[in-house]
């Protein structure tokens, strides 16, 4: 069953406005090498404020070249989520700042224990293909929080996972863990463990 919330006209409008924002407002890219790649691709780059404005034809061209199929694998590589093959994948959410333990109770800060419990629950549910951390543990420093979350998820589910990368430094540790888990960089590339949230930074 295919459900539709927006009309084709509304979707087209969102597409047009998205292209306008990328071209006129741009994206903040605080990375010299990536700024250079955007320049090489004929995007408008301001190195002074690290802003990239991307013309619509470049966006359309790059989206057209992107792969349409990919697979992520769990710690147990027989457990996988396949995309672009007409299959449905269901995941639990990546991370929330607050939890409510029972109906009517007050919200409380999410914890690392919540990550553990959420991972085990999603691992046990056949309907969940990709467990999410479902918690942004308040007791951990933001700088290494996502590293601890990934460790806890690896311990408590054999399925592919999703969460977030905080910054380049934490991403380095996370990538090293994925390589260690698979045994080599080659196998880590062949059997990716997760899809993390990587969010663009608005200059607005």
JSON list of C-alpha atoms in Angstrom, two decimals:
[
{"chain": "A", "resi": 1, "resn": "UNK", "atom": "CA", "xyz": [0.00, 0.00, 0.00]},
{"chain": "A", "resi": 2, "resn": "UNK", "atom": "CA", "xyz": [1.30, 3.47, -0.91]},
{"chain": "A", "resi": 3, "resn": "UNK", "atom": "CA", "xyz": [0.01, 6.38, 1.12]},
{"chain": "A", "resi": 4, "resn": "UNK", "atom": "CA", "xyz": [0.38, 10.00, 0.04]},
{"chain": "A", "resi": 5, "resn": "UNK", "atom": "CA", "xyz": [0.14, 13.04, 2.29]},
{"chain": "A", "resi": 6, "resn": "UNK", "atom": "CA", "xyz": [1.22, 15.70, -0.21]},
{"chain": "A", "resi": 7, "resn": "UNK", "atom": "CA", "xyz": [-0.04, 16.26, -3.73]},
{"chain": "A", "resi": 8, "resn": "UNK", "atom": "CA", "xyz": [2.35, 16.11, -6.68]},
{"chain": "A", "resi": 9, "resn": "UNK", "atom": "CA", "xyz": [2.06, 19.91, -6.97]},
{"chain": "A", "resi": 10, "resn": "UNK", "atom": "CA", "xyz": [3.06, 20.35, -3.33]},
{"chain": "A", "resi": 11, "resn": "UNK", "atom": "CA", "xyz": [6.03, 18.01, -3.77]},
{"chain": "A", "resi": 12, "resn": "UNK", "atom": "CA", "xyz": [7.12, 19.94, -6.86]},
{"chain": "A", "resi": 13, "resn": "UNK", "atom": "CA", "xyz": [6.93, 23.20, -4.90]},
{"chain": "A", "resi": 14, "resn": "UNK", "atom": "CA", "xyz": [9.09, 21.79, -2.09]},
{"chain": "A", "resi": 15, "resn": "UNK", "atom": "CA", "xyz": [11.59, 20.62, -4.70]},
{"chain": "A", "resi": 16, "resn": "UNK", "atom": "CA", "xyz": [11.73, 24.06, -6.37]},
{"chain": "A", "resi": 17, "resn": "UNK", "atom": "CA", "xyz": [12.10, 25.94, -3.09]},
{"chain": "A", "resi": 18, "resn": "UNK", "atom": "CA", "xyz": [14.81, 23.52, -1.90]},
{"chain": "A", "resi": 19, "resn": "UNK", "atom": "CA", "xyz": [16.81, 24.21, -5.05]},
{"chain": "A", "resi": 20, "resn": "UNK", "atom": "CA", "xyz": [16.29, 27.95, -4.54]},
{"chain": "A", "resi": 21, "resn": "UNK", "atom": "CA", "xyz": [17.62, 27.77, -0.97]},
{"chain": "A", "resi": 22, "resn": "UNK", "atom": "CA", "xyz": [20.69, 25.80, -2.03]},
{"chain": "A", "resi": 23, "resn": "UNK", "atom": "CA", "xyz": [21.42, 28.32, -4.79]},
{"chain": "A", "resi": 24, "resn": "UNK", "atom": "CA", "xyz": [20.57, 31.60, -3.05]},
{"chain": "A", "resi": 25, "resn": "UNK", "atom": "CA", "xyz": [21.24, 30.94, 0.65]},
{"chain": "A", "resi": 26, "resn": "UNK", "atom": "CA", "xyz": [23.68, 28.06, 0.42]},
{"chain": "A", "resi": 27, "resn": "UNK", "atom": "CA", "xyz": [25.21, 25.75, 3.02]},
{"chain": "A", "resi": 28, "resn": "UNK", "atom": "CA", "xyz": [27.92, 26.37, 5.61]},
{"chain": "A", "resi": 29, "resn": "UNK", "atom": "CA", "xyz": [30.82, 23.98, 4.90]},
{"chain": "A", "resi": 30, "resn": "UNK", "atom": "CA", "xyz": [33.67, 24.33, 7.45]},
{"chain": "A", "resi": 31, "resn": "UNK", "atom": "CA", "xyz": [36.09, 22.04, 5.60]},
{"chain": "A", "resi": 32, "resn": "UNK", "atom": "CA", "xyz": [38.81, 23.25, 3.22]},
{"chain": "A", "resi": 33, "resn": "UNK", "atom": "CA", "xyz": [39.03, 20.06, 1.15]},
{"chain": "A", "resi": 34, "resn": "UNK", "atom": "CA", "xyz": [35.27, 19.90, 0.61]},
{"chain": "A", "resi": 35, "resn": "UNK", "atom": "CA", "xyz": [35.16, 23.59, -0.28]},
{"chain": "A", "resi": 36, "resn": "UNK", "atom": "CA", "xyz": [37.75, 22.83, -2.96]},
{"chain": "A", "resi": 37, "resn": "UNK", "atom": "CA", "xyz": [35.64, 19.98, -4.31]},
{"chain": "A", "resi": 38, "resn": "UNK", "atom": "CA", "xyz": [32.63, 22.28, -4.55]},
{"chain": "A", "resi": 39, "resn": "UNK", "atom": "CA", "xyz": [34.77, 24.81, -6.44]},
{"chain": "A", "resi": 40, "resn": "UNK", "atom": "CA", "xyz": [35.93, 22.10, -8.83]},
{"chain": "A", "resi": 41, "resn": "UNK", "atom": "CA", "xyz": [32.28, 21.19, -9.46]},
{"chain": "A", "resi": 42, "resn": "UNK", "atom": "CA", "xyz": [31.47, 24.84, -10.35]},
{"chain": "A", "resi": 43, "resn": "UNK", "atom": "CA", "xyz": [29.52, 25.72, -7.21]},
{"chain": "A", "resi": 44, "resn": "UNK", "atom": "CA", "xyz": [29.85, 29.27, -5.87]},
{"chain": "A", "resi": 45, "resn": "UNK", "atom": "CA", "xyz": [32.23, 29.14, -2.89]},
{"chain": "A", "resi": 46, "resn": "UNK", "atom": "CA", "xyz": [33.03, 31.87, -0.37]},
{"chain": "A", "resi": 47, "resn": "UNK", "atom": "CA", "xyz": [36.06, 30.72, 1.60]},
{"chain": "A", "resi": 48, "resn": "UNK", "atom": "CA", "xyz": [35.85, 33.77, 3.85]},
{"chain": "A", "resi": 49, "resn": "UNK", "atom": "CA", "xyz": [32.58, 32.67, 5.45]},
{"chain": "A", "resi": 50, "resn": "UNK", "atom": "CA", "xyz": [32.78, 29.02, 4.30]},
{"chain": "A", "resi": 51, "resn": "UNK", "atom": "CA", "xyz": [29.51, 29.23, 2.43]},
{"chain": "A", "resi": 52, "resn": "UNK", "atom": "CA", "xyz": [28.69, 27.21, -0.68]},
{"chain": "A", "resi": 53, "resn": "UNK", "atom": "CA", "xyz": [25.88, 28.11, -3.06]},
{"chain": "A", "resi": 54, "resn": "UNK", "atom": "CA", "xyz": [24.94, 25.22, -5.31]},
{"chain": "A", "resi": 55, "resn": "UNK", "atom": "CA", "xyz": [23.24, 25.83, -8.67]},
{"chain": "A", "resi": 56, "resn": "UNK", "atom": "CA", "xyz": [20.16, 23.71, -9.48]},
{"chain": "A", "resi": 57, "resn": "UNK", "atom": "CA", "xyz": [21.72, 21.98, -12.49]},
{"chain": "A", "resi": 58, "resn": "UNK", "atom": "CA", "xyz": [24.64, 20.78, -10.34]},
{"chain": "A", "resi": 59, "resn": "UNK", "atom": "CA", "xyz": [22.24, 19.43, -7.68]},
{"chain": "A", "resi": 60, "resn": "UNK", "atom": "CA", "xyz": [20.19, 17.56, -10.30]},
{"chain": "A", "resi": 61, "resn": "UNK", "atom": "CA", "xyz": [23.33, 16.21, -11.99]},
{"chain": "A", "resi": 62, "resn": "UNK", "atom": "CA", "xyz": [24.85, 14.88, -8.75]},
{"chain": "A", "resi": 63, "resn": "UNK", "atom": "CA", "xyz": [21.58, 13.36, -7.53]},
{"chain": "A", "resi": 64, "resn": "UNK", "atom": "CA", "xyz": [21.32, 11.58, -10.89]},
{"chain": "A", "resi": 65, "resn": "UNK", "atom": "CA", "xyz": [24.78, 10.05, -10.38]},
{"chain": "A", "resi": 66, "resn": "UNK", "atom": "CA", "xyz": [24.09, 8.86, -6.84]},
{"chain": "A", "resi": 67, "resn": "UNK", "atom": "CA", "xyz": [23.71, 5.15, -6.25]},
{"chain": "A", "resi": 68, "resn": "UNK", "atom": "CA", "xyz": [20.12, 4.01, -5.99]},
{"chain": "A", "resi": 69, "resn": "UNK", "atom": "CA", "xyz": [20.76, 0.78, -4.09]},
{"chain": "A", "resi": 70, "resn": "UNK", "atom": "CA", "xyz": [22.74, 0.03, -0.95]},
{"chain": "A", "resi": 71, "resn": "UNK", "atom": "CA", "xyz": [22.76, -2.38, 1.98]},
{"chain": "A", "resi": 72, "resn": "UNK", "atom": "CA", "xyz": [23.80, -2.04, 5.61]},
{"chain": "A", "resi": 73, "resn": "UNK", "atom": "CA", "xyz": [24.63, -5.04, 7.78]},
{"chain": "A", "resi": 74, "resn": "UNK", "atom": "CA", "xyz": [24.42, -5.83, 11.46]},
{"chain": "A", "resi": 75, "resn": "UNK", "atom": "CA", "xyz": [27.14, -7.19, 13.68]},
{"chain": "A", "resi": 76, "resn": "UNK", "atom": "CA", "xyz": [25.64, -10.44, 12.42]},
{"chain": "A", "resi": 77, "resn": "UNK", "atom": "CA", "xyz": [26.01, -9.85, 8.67]},
{"chain": "A", "resi": 78, "resn": "UNK", "atom": "CA", "xyz": [23.05, -12.09, 7.91]},
{"chain": "A", "resi": 79, "resn": "UNK", "atom": "CA", "xyz": [20.88, -9.33, 9.40]},
{"chain": "A", "resi": 80, "resn": "UNK", "atom": "CA", "xyz": [20.69, -6.53, 6.89]},
{"chain": "A", "resi": 81, "resn": "UNK", "atom": "CA", "xyz": [18.63, -3.65, 5.57]},
{"chain": "A", "resi": 82, "resn": "UNK", "atom": "CA", "xyz": [18.47, -3.35, 1.77]},
{"chain": "A", "resi": 83, "resn": "UNK", "atom": "CA", "xyz": [17.51, -0.11, 0.06]},
{"chain": "A", "resi": 84, "resn": "UNK", "atom": "CA", "xyz": [16.42, 0.51, -3.52]},
{"chain": "A", "resi": 85, "resn": "UNK", "atom": "CA", "xyz": [15.12, -3.02, -4.03]},
{"chain": "A", "resi": 86, "resn": "UNK", "atom": "CA", "xyz": [11.46, -2.40, -3.29]},
{"chain": "A", "resi": 87, "resn": "UNK", "atom": "CA", "xyz": [11.73, -3.72, 0.26]},
{"chain": "A", "resi": 88, "resn": "UNK", "atom": "CA", "xyz": [10.49, -1.96, 3.37]},
{"chain": "A", "resi": 89, "resn": "UNK", "atom": "CA", "xyz": [12.83, -1.21, 6.25]},
{"chain": "A", "resi": 90, "resn": "UNK", "atom": "CA", "xyz": [11.63, 0.01, 9.62]},
{"chain": "A", "resi": 91, "resn": "UNK", "atom": "CA", "xyz": [13.79, 1.69, 12.20]},
{"chain": "A", "resi": 92, "resn": "UNK", "atom": "CA", "xyz": [13.34, 3.04, 15.69]},
{"chain": "A", "resi": 93, "resn": "UNK", "atom": "CA", "xyz": [14.27, 6.70, 16.18]},
{"chain": "A", "resi": 94, "resn": "UNK", "atom": "CA", "xyz": [17.89, 7.79, 16.41]},
{"chain": "A", "resi": 95, "resn": "UNK", "atom": "CA", "xyz": [17.91, 9.77, 19.65]},
{"chain": "A", "resi": 96, "resn": "UNK", "atom": "CA", "xyz": [15.65, 11.73, 21.95]},
{"chain": "A", "resi": 97, "resn": "UNK", "atom": "CA", "xyz": [16.62, 14.18, 24.72]},
{"chain": "A", "resi": 98, "resn": "UNK", "atom": "CA", "xyz": [13.78, 13.20, 27.07]},
{"chain": "A", "resi": 99, "resn": "UNK", "atom": "CA", "xyz": [11.85, 10.05, 27.95]},
{"chain": "A", "resi": 100, "resn": "UNK", "atom": "CA", "xyz": [8.53, 9.43, 29.68]},
{"chain": "A", "resi": 101, "resn": "UNK", "atom": "CA", "xyz": [8.51, 6.10, 31.50]},
{"chain": "A", "resi": 102, "resn": "UNK", "atom": "CA", "xyz": [4.76, 5.82, 32.01]},
{"chain": "A", "resi": 103, "resn": "UNK", "atom": "CA", "xyz": [1.70, 7.68, 30.77]},
{"chain": "A", "resi": 104, "resn": "UNK", "atom": "CA", "xyz": [1.12, 10.79, 32.89]},
{"chain": "A", "resi": 105, "resn": "UNK", "atom": "CA", "xyz": [4.63, 10.96, 34.33]},
{"chain": "A", "resi": 106, "resn": "UNK", "atom": "CA", "xyz": [6.96, 13.91, 33.84]},
{"chain": "A", "resi": 107, "resn": "UNK", "atom": "CA", "xyz": [9.65, 13.84, 31.22]},
{"chain": "A", "resi": 108, "resn": "UNK", "atom": "CA", "xyz": [13.16, 12.96, 32.34]},
{"chain": "A", "resi": 109, "resn": "UNK", "atom": "CA", "xyz": [16.54, 13.25, 30.67]},
{"chain": "A", "resi": 110, "resn": "UNK", "atom": "CA", "xyz": [17.44, 10.25, 28.49]},
{"chain": "A", "resi": 111, "resn": "UNK", "atom": "CA", "xyz": [20.36, 8.08, 29.64]},
{"chain": "A", "resi": 112, "resn": "UNK", "atom": "CA", "xyz": [22.86, 5.57, 28.31]},
{"chain": "A", "resi": 113, "resn": "UNK", "atom": "CA", "xyz": [20.83, 2.84, 30.00]},
{"chain": "A", "resi": 114, "resn": "UNK", "atom": "CA", "xyz": [17.93, 3.88, 27.76]},
{"chain": "A", "resi": 115, "resn": "UNK", "atom": "CA", "xyz": [20.16, 3.27, 24.73]},
{"chain": "A", "resi": 116, "resn": "UNK", "atom": "CA", "xyz": [20.88, -0.21, 26.07]},
{"chain": "A", "resi": 117, "resn": "UNK", "atom": "CA", "xyz": [17.21, -1.00, 26.67]},
{"chain": "A", "resi": 118, "resn": "UNK", "atom": "CA", "xyz": [16.07, 0.45, 23.34]},
{"chain": "A", "resi": 119, "resn": "UNK", "atom": "CA", "xyz": [18.71, -1.52, 21.45]},
{"chain": "A", "resi": 120, "resn": "UNK", "atom": "CA", "xyz": [17.72, -4.78, 23.11]},
{"chain": "A", "resi": 121, "resn": "UNK", "atom": "CA", "xyz": [14.03, -4.15, 22.48]},
{"chain": "A", "resi": 122, "resn": "UNK", "atom": "CA", "xyz": [14.58, -3.36, 18.78]},
{"chain": "A", "resi": 123, "resn": "UNK", "atom": "CA", "xyz": [16.85, -6.38, 18.46]},
{"chain": "A", "resi": 124, "resn": "UNK", "atom": "CA", "xyz": [14.05, -8.61, 19.73]},
{"chain": "A", "resi": 125, "resn": "UNK", "atom": "CA", "xyz": [11.34, -7.14, 17.47]},
{"chain": "A", "resi": 126, "resn": "UNK", "atom": "CA", "xyz": [11.17, -8.80, 14.05]},
{"chain": "A", "resi": 127, "resn": "UNK", "atom": "CA", "xyz": [9.37, -5.75, 12.62]},
{"chain": "A", "resi": 128, "resn": "UNK", "atom": "CA", "xyz": [12.36, -3.44, 13.31]},
{"chain": "A", "resi": 129, "resn": "UNK", "atom": "CA", "xyz": [15.05, -3.75, 10.67]},
{"chain": "A", "resi": 130, "resn": "UNK", "atom": "CA", "xyz": [17.35, -0.99, 11.97]},
{"chain": "A", "resi": 131, "resn": "UNK", "atom": "CA", "xyz": [17.50, -0.21, 15.69]},
{"chain": "A", "resi": 132, "resn": "UNK", "atom": "CA", "xyz": [18.01, 3.45, 16.57]},
{"chain": "A", "resi": 133, "resn": "UNK", "atom": "CA", "xyz": [19.58, 4.60, 19.82]},
{"chain": "A", "resi": 134, "resn": "UNK", "atom": "CA", "xyz": [16.30, 6.29, 20.86]},
{"chain": "A", "resi": 135, "resn": "UNK", "atom": "CA", "xyz": [18.27, 8.27, 23.46]},
{"chain": "A", "resi": 136, "resn": "UNK", "atom": "CA", "xyz": [20.66, 11.23, 23.58]},
{"chain": "A", "resi": 137, "resn": "UNK", "atom": "CA", "xyz": [22.25, 10.39, 26.97]},
{"chain": "A", "resi": 138, "resn": "UNK", "atom": "CA", "xyz": [22.27, 13.52, 29.09]},
{"chain": "A", "resi": 139, "resn": "UNK", "atom": "CA", "xyz": [24.90, 12.27, 31.56]},
{"chain": "A", "resi": 140, "resn": "UNK", "atom": "CA", "xyz": [27.60, 12.02, 28.87]},
{"chain": "A", "resi": 141, "resn": "UNK", "atom": "CA", "xyz": [29.68, 14.86, 27.46]},
{"chain": "A", "resi": 142, "resn": "UNK", "atom": "CA", "xyz": [28.47, 15.92, 24.02]},
{"chain": "A", "resi": 143, "resn": "UNK", "atom": "CA", "xyz": [31.98, 15.58, 22.59]},
{"chain": "A", "resi": 144, "resn": "UNK", "atom": "CA", "xyz": [32.07, 11.79, 22.98]},
{"chain": "A", "resi": 145, "resn": "UNK", "atom": "CA", "xyz": [28.40, 10.96, 23.50]},
{"chain": "A", "resi": 146, "resn": "UNK", "atom": "CA", "xyz": [27.85, 9.44, 20.05]},
{"chain": "A", "resi": 147, "resn": "UNK", "atom": "CA", "xyz": [30.91, 7.17, 20.50]},
{"chain": "A", "resi": 148, "resn": "UNK", "atom": "CA", "xyz": [29.49, 5.75, 23.74]},
{"chain": "A", "resi": 149, "resn": "UNK", "atom": "CA", "xyz": [26.07, 5.35, 22.11]},
{"chain": "A", "resi": 150, "resn": "UNK", "atom": "CA", "xyz": [27.54, 3.33, 19.26]},
{"chain": "A", "resi": 151, "resn": "UNK", "atom": "CA", "xyz": [29.47, 1.09, 21.67]},
{"chain": "A", "resi": 152, "resn": "UNK", "atom": "CA", "xyz": [26.29, 0.40, 23.64]},
{"chain": "A", "resi": 153, "resn": "UNK", "atom": "CA", "xyz": [24.33, -0.37, 20.49]},
{"chain": "A", "resi": 154, "resn": "UNK", "atom": "CA", "xyz": [26.97, -2.76, 19.17]},
{"chain": "A", "resi": 155, "resn": "UNK", "atom": "CA", "xyz": [26.86, -4.60, 22.49]},
{"chain": "A", "resi": 156, "resn": "UNK", "atom": "CA", "xyz": [23.09, -4.93, 22.53]},
{"chain": "A", "resi": 157, "resn": "UNK", "atom": "CA", "xyz": [21.92, -5.61, 18.98]},
{"chain": "A", "resi": 158, "resn": "UNK", "atom": "CA", "xyz": [23.14, -7.78, 16.13]},
{"chain": "A", "resi": 159, "resn": "UNK", "atom": "CA", "xyz": [21.19, -5.73, 13.56]},
{"chain": "A", "resi": 160, "resn": "UNK", "atom": "CA", "xyz": [22.40, -2.74, 11.54]},
{"chain": "A", "resi": 161, "resn": "UNK", "atom": "CA", "xyz": [22.09, 0.49, 13.53]},
{"chain": "A", "resi": 162, "resn": "UNK", "atom": "CA", "xyz": [21.57, 4.21, 13.13]},
{"chain": "A", "resi": 163, "resn": "UNK", "atom": "CA", "xyz": [22.48, 7.15, 15.33]},
{"chain": "A", "resi": 164, "resn": "UNK", "atom": "CA", "xyz": [24.52, 10.32, 14.70]},
{"chain": "A", "resi": 165, "resn": "UNK", "atom": "CA", "xyz": [28.06, 11.65, 14.32]},
{"chain": "A", "resi": 166, "resn": "UNK", "atom": "CA", "xyz": [28.77, 14.70, 16.49]},
{"chain": "A", "resi": 167, "resn": "UNK", "atom": "CA", "xyz": [31.86, 15.98, 14.72]},
{"chain": "A", "resi": 168, "resn": "UNK", "atom": "CA", "xyz": [34.95, 14.95, 12.79]},
{"chain": "A", "resi": 169, "resn": "UNK", "atom": "CA", "xyz": [36.85, 13.88, 15.92]},
{"chain": "A", "resi": 170, "resn": "UNK", "atom": "CA", "xyz": [34.12, 11.55, 17.18]},
{"chain": "A", "resi": 171, "resn": "UNK", "atom": "CA", "xyz": [33.56, 10.24, 13.64]},
{"chain": "A", "resi": 172, "resn": "UNK", "atom": "CA", "xyz": [37.21, 9.12, 13.57]},
{"chain": "A", "resi": 173, "resn": "UNK", "atom": "CA", "xyz": [36.68, 6.86, 16.61]},
{"chain": "A", "resi": 174, "resn": "UNK", "atom": "CA", "xyz": [33.41, 5.52, 15.23]},
{"chain": "A", "resi": 175, "resn": "UNK", "atom": "CA", "xyz": [34.99, 4.61, 11.89]},
{"chain": "A", "resi": 176, "resn": "UNK", "atom": "CA", "xyz": [37.88, 2.91, 13.71]},
{"chain": "A", "resi": 177, "resn": "UNK", "atom": "CA", "xyz": [35.37, 0.85, 15.72]},
{"chain": "A", "resi": 178, "resn": "UNK", "atom": "CA", "xyz": [33.60, -0.24, 12.54]},
{"chain": "A", "resi": 179, "resn": "UNK", "atom": "CA", "xyz": [36.92, -1.34, 11.04]},
{"chain": "A", "resi": 180, "resn": "UNK", "atom": "CA", "xyz": [37.83, -3.23, 14.23]},
{"chain": "A", "resi": 181, "resn": "UNK", "atom": "CA", "xyz": [34.41, -4.90, 14.28]},
{"chain": "A", "resi": 182, "resn": "UNK", "atom": "CA", "xyz": [34.76, -6.18, 10.72]},
{"chain": "A", "resi": 183, "resn": "UNK", "atom": "CA", "xyz": [38.45, -7.00, 10.99]},
{"chain": "A", "resi": 184, "resn": "UNK", "atom": "CA", "xyz": [39.67, -4.80, 8.15]},
{"chain": "A", "resi": 185, "resn": "UNK", "atom": "CA", "xyz": [38.93, -1.55, 6.35]},
{"chain": "A", "resi": 186, "resn": "UNK", "atom": "CA", "xyz": [37.99, -3.52, 3.24]},
{"chain": "A", "resi": 187, "resn": "UNK", "atom": "CA", "xyz": [35.35, -5.56, 5.08]},
{"chain": "A", "resi": 188, "resn": "UNK", "atom": "CA", "xyz": [34.08, -2.44, 6.85]},
{"chain": "A", "resi": 189, "resn": "UNK", "atom": "CA", "xyz": [33.46, -0.92, 3.40]},
{"chain": "A", "resi": 190, "resn": "UNK", "atom": "CA", "xyz": [31.88, -4.10, 2.05]},
{"chain": "A", "resi": 191, "resn": "UNK", "atom": "CA", "xyz": [29.62, -4.54, 5.09]},
{"chain": "A", "resi": 192, "resn": "UNK", "atom": "CA", "xyz": [28.75, -1.08, 6.43]},
{"chain": "A", "resi": 193, "resn": "UNK", "atom": "CA", "xyz": [27.26, -1.26, 9.91]},
{"chain": "A", "resi": 194, "resn": "UNK", "atom": "CA", "xyz": [25.12, 1.83, 10.04]},
{"chain": "A", "resi": 195, "resn": "UNK", "atom": "CA", "xyz": [23.76, 4.95, 8.51]},
{"chain": "A", "resi": 196, "resn": "UNK", "atom": "CA", "xyz": [24.46, 7.84, 10.86]},
{"chain": "A", "resi": 197, "resn": "UNK", "atom": "CA", "xyz": [22.74, 11.19, 10.76]},
{"chain": "A", "resi": 198, "resn": "UNK", "atom": "CA", "xyz": [24.94, 13.80, 9.08]},
{"chain": "A", "resi": 199, "resn": "UNK", "atom": "CA", "xyz": [23.05, 17.08, 9.02]},
{"chain": "A", "resi": 200, "resn": "UNK", "atom": "CA", "xyz": [23.90, 20.11, 6.86]},
{"chain": "A", "resi": 201, "resn": "UNK", "atom": "CA", "xyz": [24.52, 23.35, 8.74]},
{"chain": "A", "resi": 202, "resn": "UNK", "atom": "CA", "xyz": [22.32, 26.25, 7.77]},
{"chain": "A", "resi": 203, "resn": "UNK", "atom": "CA", "xyz": [24.05, 29.64, 7.49]},
{"chain": "A", "resi": 204, "resn": "UNK", "atom": "CA", "xyz": [20.80, 31.36, 8.50]}
]
